[in-house]
Structures are given as C-alpha cells and as structure tokens.
Amino acid sequence: DTNTEDGQKKYGHMYTGIDRFAIEHATQASGDIKCDHWHDGTGFLTHHLAMTMSFDLSLRTVDPAVTLPYWDFTLEGERLYRLGQGPSKITEVSPLFTNAWFGSTDELSHVKDSRWAHTSAIRAIVGEKTRRNSYGYVRAPWNNARDSELIRHVTDVCGIEPANKPIPTCFTHFSLTNITSLASWLVNAAGNGHGPVHVNTGGVFGECSGMMSKMYDDHEDLLAQNFTVKGISDMILATTGIDNGWVGTDVYTLKQIVTICSTS
C-alpha cells in the first residue's frame, strides 16, 4: 500500500503506486463525463496495454522476480456456460474471489479477507485537478459513495443479476479472431470480450436496489403486454423520429424488455 511518492523514493522513478493508476484512470476514462478516452473505441487497446505494461514495470521495480499475473477469465466463463449458470455464480467457480487471491466480500461490499482486506479507497490529492466524487474519493462523478474502503458489489446491478452480461467464454474470444475490421474488433474486444467482467465485479447498488422488483409488482399487468422488435422500432420512430430499422418478429413481454435494458 505504498503510494507513488514514497515508492519512488524507495524503489526508484519507475515505481508507480495504485494511487496514480486510479487517478489516471479516473481522469482520462471513467471520470470524463463528455469523453471516455479509454473505452469503447480506438483508445481501449492502446491505453490498457500501456497501463498494464506500466503496472508490470512497477512490480518488477520492487521485485525483479515477479510479473503481473494474467487472469484468463474465459476459464470461469466456460465453466459457467457448461453448468448452465449465470454470472452470479462466478464466486463459486473462481479462485480469485477467495482468501488465496483478491478476497471475498461482505454485506457492505467490502473485501473482507485476503491481503486486500479492507483496502482504503484512494483520496484525491489536494491541489491537483483530480476527478473525484462529492466526498473527495477518486471515483467517477456518478459514483457518489462516501465509503472509505474499496467497494466491490459482485454480480448485482440494483438487486438484479446482470444475466445479459455473461462472463466471456472461449467462443467469445475465439469469435474476436474472426473479425476482419479493426474498428469492429476494437469495439467488440472492449465490449463482449472484456466489459462484462467489469459489470460483474463492480456492480451497482444504493437507493436503486429493490426498485426494479417494486416496479414489477406495481405494474404487473402493463409489463405482461407483448411486443415485437419491429413494433418497438415503429414506436420509437413515431415518438422520436429515429428509425432504428429493426425488423425482428420475436415476441417479448415489456417486463423482459425492461429487464434486458436495465442490465445492459
């Protein structure tokens, strides 16, 4: 838990602490409301490679015998797929969410064991133009948690399992190798090939938790109505003037559509 300033005095100028990585990510990516420079576009691969290499170099600065571990999460994704289970079961099939690696979480979404137990959240540096939330923590502006600890609300988005964000499987990553357009590859690598792991390890909670279930109970009749994909497209066109051009005839209840959209 050595910050960058202290670490460079001890290990040299190539050392970078987690405080600086968190600040850079918040400033350039998740904290920029108008433009995320690191995700869902051409900046994804280059920025993540650069950060990974910098992280690895920092580890080697401390101990030349170590390197940054690689998590092949397609192993968990494949196992869940073969078991017919959703992403909420990842903690049951992965060693990473145990005391041996990064720890499990408690009812407060704090890491409760492993060497990372009760890790402190990064505070913004006074005097620097660092992205922060209302309480001075280096978090995205829309993450207004005042919690002083690292938060990991695993596989839960407002009380709902993000079932439409399954952990990538071997097939998911193999499919990326068949994409012939660089632009398409960059979008899909960041999306289907990578993004669901963020959703399932970070999660969303707070006042939204339980509200989806309440809405389902309060509007049961309305949510039971059937719609086709084409019908939805026609309604959007009539309401907004935007023609999505959807022509599918698959039928969904409004509840199914809301569930899909709320966890997208």
Short mmCIF file of C-alpha atoms in Angstrom, two decimals:
data_model
loop_
_atom_site.label_atom_id
_atom_site.label_comp_id
_atom_site.label_asym_id
_atom_site.label_seq_id
_atom_site.Cartn_x
_atom_site.Cartn_y
_atom_site.Cartn_z
CA ASP A 1 0.00 0.00 0.00
CA THR A 2 2.89 2.32 -0.87
CA ASN A 3 1.89 5.47 -2.75
CA THR A 4 3.80 6.75 -5.75
CA GLU A 5 5.75 9.49 -3.97
CA ASP A 6 7.01 7.23 -1.18
CA GLY A 7 7.57 4.31 -3.54
CA GLN A 8 9.79 6.27 -5.91
CA LYS A 9 11.98 7.35 -3.00
CA LYS A 10 12.39 3.71 -2.01
CA TYR A 11 12.38 1.83 -5.33
CA GLY A 12 13.26 4.42 -7.98
CA HIS A 13 11.48 6.58 -10.53
CA MET A 14 9.96 3.63 -12.43
CA TYR A 15 7.71 2.80 -9.48
CA THR A 16 4.02 3.74 -9.78
CA GLY A 17 1.59 3.25 -6.91
CA ILE A 18 -2.05 2.28 -7.19
CA ASP A 19 -2.93 5.86 -6.24
CA ARG A 20 -1.52 7.16 -9.52
CA PHE A 21 -3.12 4.40 -11.60
CA ALA A 22 -6.51 5.15 -10.04
CA ILE A 23 -6.12 8.88 -10.63
CA GLU A 24 -5.09 8.43 -14.27
CA HIS A 25 -7.98 6.09 -14.95
CA ALA A 26 -10.47 8.41 -13.27
CA THR A 27 -9.16 11.48 -15.08
CA GLN A 28 -8.89 10.04 -18.58
CA ALA A 29 -11.59 7.40 -18.58
CA SER A 30 -14.41 6.87 -16.10
CA GLY A 31 -14.29 10.41 -14.72
CA ASP A 32 -14.61 12.30 -18.01
CA ILE A 33 -18.33 12.85 -18.46
CA LYS A 34 -18.02 14.19 -22.02
CA CYS A 35 -15.49 11.74 -23.43
CA ASP A 36 -14.17 8.41 -22.16
CA HIS A 37 -10.77 8.20 -23.83
CA TRP A 38 -10.00 4.64 -22.75
CA HIS A 39 -13.07 2.54 -23.52
CA ASP A 40 -15.43 1.56 -26.33
CA GLY A 41 -13.25 2.86 -29.12
CA THR A 42 -9.75 3.11 -30.53
CA GLY A 43 -8.29 4.16 -27.19
CA PHE A 44 -9.17 0.89 -25.47
CA LEU A 45 -6.31 -1.34 -26.59
CA THR A 46 -3.51 1.22 -26.51
CA HIS A 47 -4.37 2.68 -23.12
CA HIS A 48 -4.93 -0.67 -21.44
CA LEU A 49 -1.69 -2.08 -22.87
CA ALA A 50 0.20 0.98 -21.65
CA MET A 51 -1.28 0.78 -18.16
CA THR A 52 -0.64 -2.97 -17.94
CA MET A 53 2.99 -2.54 -19.00
CA SER A 54 3.45 0.29 -16.51
CA PHE A 55 1.91 -1.80 -13.74
CA ASP A 56 4.17 -4.74 -14.60
CA LEU A 57 7.24 -2.49 -14.65
CA SER A 58 6.30 -1.11 -11.24
CA LEU A 59 6.08 -4.63 -9.81
CA ARG A 60 9.48 -5.53 -11.26
CA THR A 61 10.93 -2.37 -9.77
CA VAL A 62 10.01 -3.72 -6.34
CA ASP A 63 11.00 -7.33 -7.11
CA PRO A 64 12.55 -8.33 -10.48
CA ALA A 65 11.46 -11.94 -9.91
CA VAL A 66 7.73 -11.21 -10.20
CA THR A 67 5.42 -10.22 -13.02
CA LEU A 68 1.82 -9.12 -13.38
CA PRO A 69 -0.49 -12.19 -13.22
CA TYR A 70 -2.78 -12.86 -16.16
CA TRP A 71 -6.39 -13.75 -15.40
CA ASP A 72 -7.84 -15.86 -18.20
CA PHE A 73 -11.46 -15.34 -17.18
CA THR A 74 -12.66 -17.43 -20.12
CA LEU A 75 -11.96 -20.41 -17.83
CA GLU A 76 -14.66 -19.21 -15.44
CA GLY A 77 -16.88 -18.16 -18.33
CA GLU A 78 -16.62 -21.55 -19.99
CA ARG A 79 -17.32 -23.40 -16.77
CA LEU A 80 -20.38 -21.29 -16.02
CA TYR A 81 -21.63 -21.81 -19.58
CA ARG A 82 -21.28 -25.58 -19.34
CA LEU A 83 -23.00 -25.60 -15.96
CA GLY A 84 -25.84 -23.50 -17.37
CA GLN A 85 -25.23 -20.84 -14.72
CA GLY A 86 -25.30 -17.06 -14.87
CA PRO A 87 -22.52 -14.67 -13.84
CA SER A 88 -23.70 -14.54 -10.22
CA LYS A 89 -22.08 -17.95 -9.70
CA ILE A 90 -18.59 -16.76 -10.62
CA THR A 91 -17.58 -16.54 -6.97
CA GLU A 92 -18.32 -20.26 -6.66
CA VAL A 93 -16.13 -21.34 -9.58
CA SER A 94 -13.25 -18.85 -9.44
CA PRO A 95 -10.30 -18.94 -7.00
CA LEU A 96 -9.83 -15.18 -7.44
CA PHE A 97 -12.70 -14.33 -5.10
CA THR A 98 -11.18 -16.22 -2.17
CA ASN A 99 -8.67 -15.55 0.56
CA ALA A 100 -5.94 -17.01 -1.67
CA TRP A 101 -6.20 -14.16 -4.19
CA PHE A 102 -8.28 -10.99 -4.07
CA GLY A 103 -10.74 -11.96 -1.37
CA SER A 104 -14.47 -12.29 -0.91
CA THR A 105 -16.88 -9.51 0.03
CA ASP A 106 -19.16 -8.91 2.98
CA GLU A 107 -22.66 -7.43 3.28
CA LEU A 108 -21.18 -3.92 2.96
CA SER A 109 -19.45 -4.82 -0.32
CA HIS A 110 -16.06 -4.54 1.38
CA VAL A 111 -13.26 -7.02 0.69
CA LYS A 112 -13.26 -8.99 3.95
CA ASP A 113 -10.27 -11.32 3.60
CA SER A 114 -7.01 -11.91 1.69
CA ARG A 115 -4.14 -9.43 1.78
CA TRP A 116 -6.50 -6.88 0.21
CA ALA A 117 -8.97 -6.97 3.10
CA HIS A 118 -10.40 -3.54 3.93
CA THR A 119 -8.25 -1.73 1.38
CA SER A 120 -8.67 2.03 1.65
CA ALA A 121 -10.27 3.99 -1.17
CA ILE A 122 -7.97 6.47 -2.93
CA ARG A 123 -8.38 10.07 -1.81
CA ALA A 124 -7.96 12.92 -4.29
CA ILE A 125 -4.74 14.89 -3.89
CA VAL A 126 -5.29 18.38 -2.56
CA GLY A 127 -4.24 20.96 -5.14
CA GLU A 128 -4.39 18.60 -8.12
CA LYS A 129 -7.14 18.69 -10.74
CA THR A 130 -8.11 15.13 -9.96
CA ARG A 131 -11.51 13.66 -10.78
CA ARG A 132 -13.33 12.97 -7.55
CA ASN A 133 -16.80 12.49 -6.20
CA SER A 134 -18.54 14.77 -3.70
CA TYR A 135 -16.67 13.22 -0.79
CA GLY A 136 -13.16 13.59 -2.20
CA TYR A 137 -12.65 9.99 -3.29
CA VAL A 138 -11.18 9.13 -6.68
CA ARG A 139 -14.34 7.69 -8.16
CA ALA A 140 -16.41 8.52 -11.20
CA PRO A 141 -18.69 11.56 -10.66
CA TRP A 142 -21.76 9.31 -10.80
CA ASN A 143 -20.28 7.02 -8.13
CA ASN A 144 -21.01 9.20 -5.12
CA ALA A 145 -20.18 6.60 -2.50
CA ARG A 146 -18.72 8.13 0.64
CA ASP A 147 -17.28 4.78 1.76
CA SER A 148 -13.64 4.99 2.80
CA GLU A 149 -12.97 1.42 1.68
CA LEU A 150 -12.66 -0.22 -1.72
CA ILE A 151 -16.12 -1.34 -2.88
CA ARG A 152 -16.85 -4.49 -4.88
CA HIS A 153 -20.58 -5.24 -5.26
CA VAL A 154 -20.19 -8.50 -7.14
CA THR A 155 -22.71 -9.66 -9.80
CA ASP A 156 -25.51 -7.37 -8.67
CA VAL A 157 -26.98 -4.41 -10.55
CA CYS A 158 -29.62 -2.74 -8.39
CA GLY A 159 -30.66 -6.10 -6.97
CA ILE A 160 -30.72 -7.91 -10.32
CA GLU A 161 -28.22 -10.40 -11.69
CA PRO A 162 -26.78 -8.91 -14.94
CA ALA A 163 -27.69 -12.07 -16.85
CA ASN A 164 -27.19 -10.34 -20.20
CA LYS A 165 -23.54 -9.75 -19.24
CA PRO A 166 -22.23 -13.33 -19.07
CA ILE A 167 -18.56 -13.87 -18.35
CA PRO A 168 -16.81 -14.21 -21.75
CA THR A 169 -16.24 -17.80 -22.86
CA CYS A 170 -13.68 -19.43 -25.13
CA PHE A 171 -16.10 -18.93 -28.01
CA THR A 172 -16.44 -15.24 -27.19
CA HIS A 173 -12.72 -14.66 -27.54
CA PHE A 174 -12.35 -17.05 -30.48
CA SER A 175 -15.03 -15.06 -32.31
CA LEU A 176 -12.89 -11.93 -31.95
CA THR A 177 -10.17 -13.58 -34.04
CA ASN A 178 -12.57 -13.85 -36.99
CA ILE A 179 -13.34 -10.13 -37.16
CA THR A 180 -11.73 -8.58 -40.23
CA SER A 181 -12.35 -4.91 -39.41
CA LEU A 182 -10.05 -3.21 -36.90
CA ALA A 183 -12.83 -0.83 -35.87
CA SER A 184 -15.22 -3.71 -35.19
CA TRP A 185 -12.53 -5.64 -33.35
CA LEU A 186 -11.74 -2.72 -31.05
CA VAL A 187 -15.40 -2.23 -30.16
CA ASN A 188 -16.09 -5.93 -29.59
CA ALA A 189 -12.86 -6.61 -27.70
CA ALA A 190 -13.76 -3.88 -25.24
CA GLY A 191 -17.42 -4.88 -25.18
CA ASN A 192 -18.29 -8.57 -25.27
CA GLY A 193 -14.71 -9.67 -24.77
CA HIS A 194 -13.95 -7.55 -21.71
CA GLY A 195 -16.74 -5.33 -20.39
CA PRO A 196 -18.98 -7.92 -18.68
CA VAL A 197 -16.23 -8.68 -16.16
CA HIS A 198 -16.32 -5.03 -15.02
CA VAL A 199 -20.09 -5.11 -14.57
CA ASN A 200 -19.93 -8.32 -12.56
CA THR A 201 -17.03 -7.40 -10.29
CA GLY A 202 -18.08 -3.79 -9.68
CA GLY A 203 -21.85 -3.85 -9.60
CA VAL A 204 -24.36 -1.11 -8.80
CA PHE A 205 -26.22 -0.62 -5.53
CA GLY A 206 -27.76 2.02 -3.33
CA GLU A 207 -31.23 3.52 -3.49
CA CYS A 208 -31.88 1.69 -6.77
CA SER A 209 -31.68 -1.70 -5.04
CA GLY A 210 -35.11 -3.28 -4.83
CA MET A 211 -36.76 -0.65 -7.03
CA MET A 212 -36.94 -2.94 -10.07
CA SER A 213 -38.78 -5.59 -8.07
CA LYS A 214 -41.18 -2.94 -6.76
CA MET A 215 -41.87 -1.72 -10.30
CA TYR A 216 -42.60 -5.28 -11.42
CA ASP A 217 -45.13 -5.66 -8.58
CA ASP A 218 -46.78 -2.25 -9.10
CA HIS A 219 -47.19 -2.59 -12.87
CA GLU A 220 -47.65 -6.33 -13.36
CA ASP A 221 -50.45 -6.04 -15.95
CA LEU A 222 -48.67 -3.45 -18.07
CA LEU A 223 -45.42 -5.39 -18.01
CA ALA A 224 -47.20 -8.52 -19.25
CA GLN A 225 -48.03 -6.89 -22.62
CA ASN A 226 -46.34 -8.40 -25.68
CA PHE A 227 -44.22 -6.52 -28.20
CA THR A 228 -42.20 -7.48 -31.25
CA VAL A 229 -38.81 -5.98 -32.02
CA LYS A 230 -40.31 -4.38 -35.15
CA GLY A 231 -43.18 -2.98 -33.09
CA ILE A 232 -40.74 -1.37 -30.70
CA SER A 233 -38.84 0.12 -33.63
CA ASP A 234 -42.06 1.55 -35.06
CA MET A 235 -42.98 3.14 -31.70
CA ILE A 236 -39.55 4.72 -31.40
CA LEU A 237 -39.88 6.12 -34.92
CA ALA A 238 -43.34 7.54 -34.21
CA THR A 239 -42.24 9.09 -30.91
CA THR A 240 -38.76 10.39 -31.71
CA GLY A 241 -38.41 10.32 -35.48
CA ILE A 242 -35.46 7.93 -35.14
CA ASP A 243 -35.66 4.88 -37.41
CA ASN A 244 -33.62 2.01 -35.97
CA GLY A 245 -34.72 -0.24 -38.79
CA TRP A 246 -35.38 -3.23 -36.54
CA VAL A 247 -37.45 -5.85 -38.34
CA GLY A 248 -37.37 -8.81 -35.94
CA THR A 249 -40.65 -10.56 -35.19
CA ASP A 250 -39.56 -12.22 -31.94
CA VAL A 251 -42.08 -11.51 -29.19
CA TYR A 252 -41.11 -10.18 -25.75
CA THR A 253 -43.12 -9.03 -22.79
CA LEU A 254 -42.49 -5.48 -21.63
CA LYS A 255 -41.02 -6.94 -18.43
CA GLN A 256 -38.45 -8.88 -20.46
CA ILE A 257 -37.53 -5.74 -22.39
CA VAL A 258 -37.16 -3.67 -19.21
CA THR A 259 -35.00 -6.36 -17.62
CA ILE A 260 -32.73 -6.53 -20.66
CA CYS A 261 -32.37 -2.75 -20.90
CA SER A 262 -31.85 -2.20 -17.17
CA THR A 263 -28.86 -4.55 -17.08
CA SER A 264 -27.34 -3.57 -20.42
#
